Amino acid sequence: MTPTDRSRRKRVLVLFAHPAFEKSRVNRELTRAVTGLSGVTFHDLYEAYPDFDVDVRREQSQLVEHDVVVLQHPFYWYGTPPLLKQWIDLVLEHGWAYGKTGRALAGKFVFNAISCGGGERAYRPGGHNRFTIRQLLAPIEQTFTLCRTRYLAPFVVYGTHAIGEADLARHARHLASVVEAMRDGHFDFVRAASAEWMNRDLGDVLTGPAADALGEAR
Amino acid sequence: MPGDFFFQALIYLTAAVVSVPIAKRAGVGSVLGYLIAGIAIGPFVFGFIGDETEEVMHFAEFGVVMMLFLIGLELEPARVWRMRAPIIGLGGLQVAVTTLAIGGIGLALGCTWQAAIAVGLTLALSSTAIVLQTLKEKGLSSTAGGRSAFAVLLLQDIAVIPILAIFPLLGAAGVDDGSHGHTWVADLPGWGKTCAVLGAIVAIVVAGRFLVEPLFRLIASTGLREVFTATALLLVIATATLMTMVGVSPALGTFLAGVVLARSGYRHQLESDIEPFKGLLLGLFFIAVGASIDFELIASAPGTIFGLMGALIAVKFVILFVLGRVFRLGLDQNILFAVCLAQGGEFAFVLLALADRSGILGTSTSAMLLVVVALTMALAPILLLINEKLIQPHVGTRERGDRDPDAIDEANPVIIAGFGSFGNAAGRLLIANGIQTTVLDNDSDRVDLLRKLGLRVYYGDATRESLLHAAGAEHARLLILALGQEQNRSLLATVRKHYPHLQVLVRAHDRRDAYELIEAGVEHVYRGQFHSSVRLGIDALRMLGFRGHQAHRAAQTFIRHDEASLRELARMRHDQREYINAARQRIRDLEVLLRGNLRERDRSEDAGWDATTLRTEFKLNIPIERGGKLAPRPDEADDGDDNGDDPQSDSPPRGSERST
């Protein structure tokens, strides 16, 4: 295992949006997995802006300082909780994030980390929800594509209504591995961009020591 | 002689400067400090001052006049009108019953009936100066007991008018009212006097309503600060003189003038101008009372004098207590009410002198009564102190609720000091969300109610360390300070000293208060009416046609800017800390704020929801479709789909820079 060159490490920003976090079981585990990691900033939007009064300048300067942005949230009516949409509306300004001169986010990586009640089979053509999660996230994918970022497949925890402790713990561990692998450069961003969902097979996207660790865990 | 004057001033001022801070520090209040200073410099201790104290006292009585003017300024006519029942009922009964009781005792002791009535009327009065000053200092003015005491004092001041008229009639020698000099109305028949008084009152009301404001505007426009102060003083003195001339107590006249001006735009300016004079003169008055206590006379007949003193206090106390019962004061408020009025008043000095001259009382009797009155006045602050420290903790509303002792140590995480209109909103929110909250309050009716509802409530002066300790400050996490400005400060100091771990959230009374709290290092400062005022502003904007969300966002932006400017200005003020008159500073602060708001008015916010730049970029990209016209103003072009202009305009050749 070679030590990662610090200067090449990517900085990861987790934008977390949950209007009733205190009642959440799954997201409590997922957030616990990604908080406190070195090189990872955890930003709880509903804690910072309970009145939806998003501080645009602060958010923009924080974005500029990171290379990877994780939008972590429960899947509400096939979309984000309202504060995250508010955040998108206000922070991704024309002339800053998009438009002719808007290049502040160019080259950054963005993906959603989602928990949803339905199972994997519900999210496919012919299933209960008729579309895959990736298809349903098209507006966000296009938003961030227009902002010149590279949008990756979502990290999904399916079937949260019936999930067991062991599965939940595994998902939390996997999310942490993904974030750490991205940070340390042990991650195949090209494959992650084309996957249906990122954690369908982590062996596909993790590389080097991260992949080895995953293999050992299995 | 000027040398004499300066020496006198030196003595009085030194005495005040030395004794009052000591008294304050010892927790006994400034009034007692002044009285002790007076005794100390008086003829019987150091003897710096002597015979002239009576003159000084007459002069200093003007402090009482000013105090009533200031009290009037804080009372709107409607509030006085609402108090008419306690003023006339409670006050009238107090004067009547006390006069009869003391007169009866006088008759029993062998006085003539004239002397009995004169003494009864004289001793029925209490000391407005001492009582109101002490109540204000202790923050008790707005309690039920404090308000009742004020009502009674007001009626006593009114009653002085007929009493002054009755005295000459009682006098065997038929001497005229010499104490107030000759008045315009001395030779008029009874109805003429009444007309003159009514005329004077009408004159004050009319002048206060229609003349004073333009006059002050004129004076203020000269920009000469001292002329404004002079005008304020002139106003008070002119009113006092006019009332004296028609035979009414000057204190009552200026009180009336104050009430009339309570709604004037210059109210605060008047207040801040008169306040220092009032303070100094009242101090002087208390010193003079202290100095006038004739210890030689006391030494010659200590039994009689102390006996009379005790009897006077006891009789007044019992009558007040019974009346308080009748008027349904709670036990502890009733004790406060009775204790605080159980003394002779400053009008007794005038009335006793008059009784002496009119031949109603012998000189020796009036001198003795004078000492008794002065002693009871000196004792008044001490009795109030005893009431506060020794009696109140044991009666009626106790400091601590009646709970099993085990429960006392289990501390609540939040303590709220002051459950008035401000504190109770925060408190109710916490309670509604299941947060255990301990309340400190000194309004006994409220305390009883809260206890009935099962809250843990401590009654008493929240600024005392012992009360905080009892309330479990050691184990609490938050302390909410929602008391009066002064009390907040003093509690803050106590908390910093004894419970530095407590996070404090402080109610600021206004912007100035907020500045000072921030300067004092308080992080969580909440301005009293700021948020409800902004809330009102939102509704006003909506009524003017703003959309709900637009008004709401505008208010959010405003609050954010204002909070930032609050902190910035607090720092700036710290740099240029010069003494500027309070009212003027307030105006200056307002000017800075308004200028800031006007400057920033056009600053665009929420650019993410504003498609102006997008539209510009779009048009520059496809000029043919829009005929190459200049971009219309966004609101004209707005088709209600502001954000709908999809950001699909990929890479136009030229675009506008966003100016944020």
Short mmCIF file of N, CA and C in Angstrom, two decimals, chain A residues 4 6 15 22 24 26 31-32 39 44 50-51 55 77-78 95 104 113 118 147 150 162 177-178 204 208:
data_model
loop_
_atom_site.label_atom_id
_atom_site.label_comp_id
_atom_site.label_asym_id
_atom_site.label_seq_id
_atom_site.Cartn_x
_atom_site.Cartn_y
_atom_site.Cartn_z
N THR A 4 -0.82 7.91 0.10
CA THR A 4 -1.35 8.82 -0.90
C THR A 4 -0.64 10.17 -0.79
N ARG A 6 -0.48 13.76 -0.42
CA ARG A 6 -1.46 14.67 0.17
C ARG A 6 -1.96 15.73 -0.81
N LEU A 15 -23.07 17.41 1.16
CA LEU A 15 -24.19 18.31 1.45
C LEU A 15 -25.35 17.44 1.88
N GLU A 22 -33.85 13.83 13.00
CA GLU A 22 -33.96 13.20 14.31
C GLU A 22 -34.81 11.92 14.26
N SER A 24 -34.73 9.89 11.55
CA SER A 24 -34.18 9.01 10.51
C SER A 24 -33.26 7.96 11.10
N VAL A 26 -31.80 5.33 8.81
CA VAL A 26 -30.82 5.03 7.78
C VAL A 26 -29.80 6.16 7.64
N THR A 31 -24.71 9.14 7.75
CA THR A 31 -23.96 10.36 8.09
C THR A 31 -22.85 10.04 9.08
N ARG A 32 -23.15 9.11 10.00
CA ARG A 32 -22.11 8.75 10.96
C ARG A 32 -20.89 8.22 10.23
N GLY A 39 -10.25 15.16 5.44
CA GLY A 39 -10.42 15.60 4.06
C GLY A 39 -11.86 15.61 3.59
N ASP A 44 -24.54 20.09 7.09
CA ASP A 44 -25.93 19.74 7.34
C ASP A 44 -26.81 20.94 6.99
N PRO A 50 -32.34 26.58 8.87
CA PRO A 50 -33.69 26.11 9.21
C PRO A 50 -34.76 27.00 8.59
N ASP A 51 -34.41 28.25 8.29
CA ASP A 51 -35.41 29.14 7.70
C ASP A 51 -35.22 29.28 6.18
N ASP A 55 -27.12 31.00 2.69
CA ASP A 55 -26.07 32.00 2.53
C ASP A 55 -25.29 31.67 1.25
N TRP A 77 -40.50 11.96 -3.12
CA TRP A 77 -41.26 12.10 -4.37
C TRP A 77 -40.33 12.16 -5.58
N TYR A 78 -39.40 11.23 -5.59
CA TYR A 78 -38.46 11.09 -6.72
C TYR A 78 -37.56 12.32 -6.88
N GLY A 95 -23.77 32.78 -14.51
CA GLY A 95 -22.57 33.61 -14.53
C GLY A 95 -21.53 33.13 -13.54
N ALA A 104 -17.19 28.09 -12.27
CA ALA A 104 -16.66 27.85 -10.93
C ALA A 104 -16.62 26.38 -10.56
N ALA A 113 -26.26 10.65 -2.91
CA ALA A 113 -26.28 9.47 -2.03
C ALA A 113 -27.68 9.43 -1.44
N GLY A 118 -38.57 2.17 -1.52
CA GLY A 118 -38.82 1.08 -2.45
C GLY A 118 -37.58 0.21 -2.65
N CYS A 147 -23.54 22.70 -15.39
CA CYS A 147 -22.55 23.42 -14.58
C CYS A 147 -21.14 22.89 -14.82
N ARG A 150 -18.75 16.70 -13.57
CA ARG A 150 -18.92 15.33 -14.06
C ARG A 150 -19.82 14.59 -13.08
N ALA A 162 -37.55 -1.74 5.31
CA ALA A 162 -37.40 -3.09 5.84
C ALA A 162 -35.95 -3.47 6.05
N SER A 177 -16.26 3.92 2.31
CA SER A 177 -15.18 3.46 1.42
C SER A 177 -15.18 4.27 0.14
N VAL A 178 -16.36 4.52 -0.42
CA VAL A 178 -16.44 5.27 -1.67
C VAL A 178 -15.85 6.67 -1.47
N ASP A 204 -16.39 -2.75 -9.12
CA ASP A 204 -16.24 -2.10 -10.42
C ASP A 204 -15.58 -0.74 -10.34
N GLY A 208 -7.14 -0.17 -6.66
CA GLY A 208 -5.98 -0.22 -5.78
C GLY A 208 -6.32 -0.72 -4.39
#
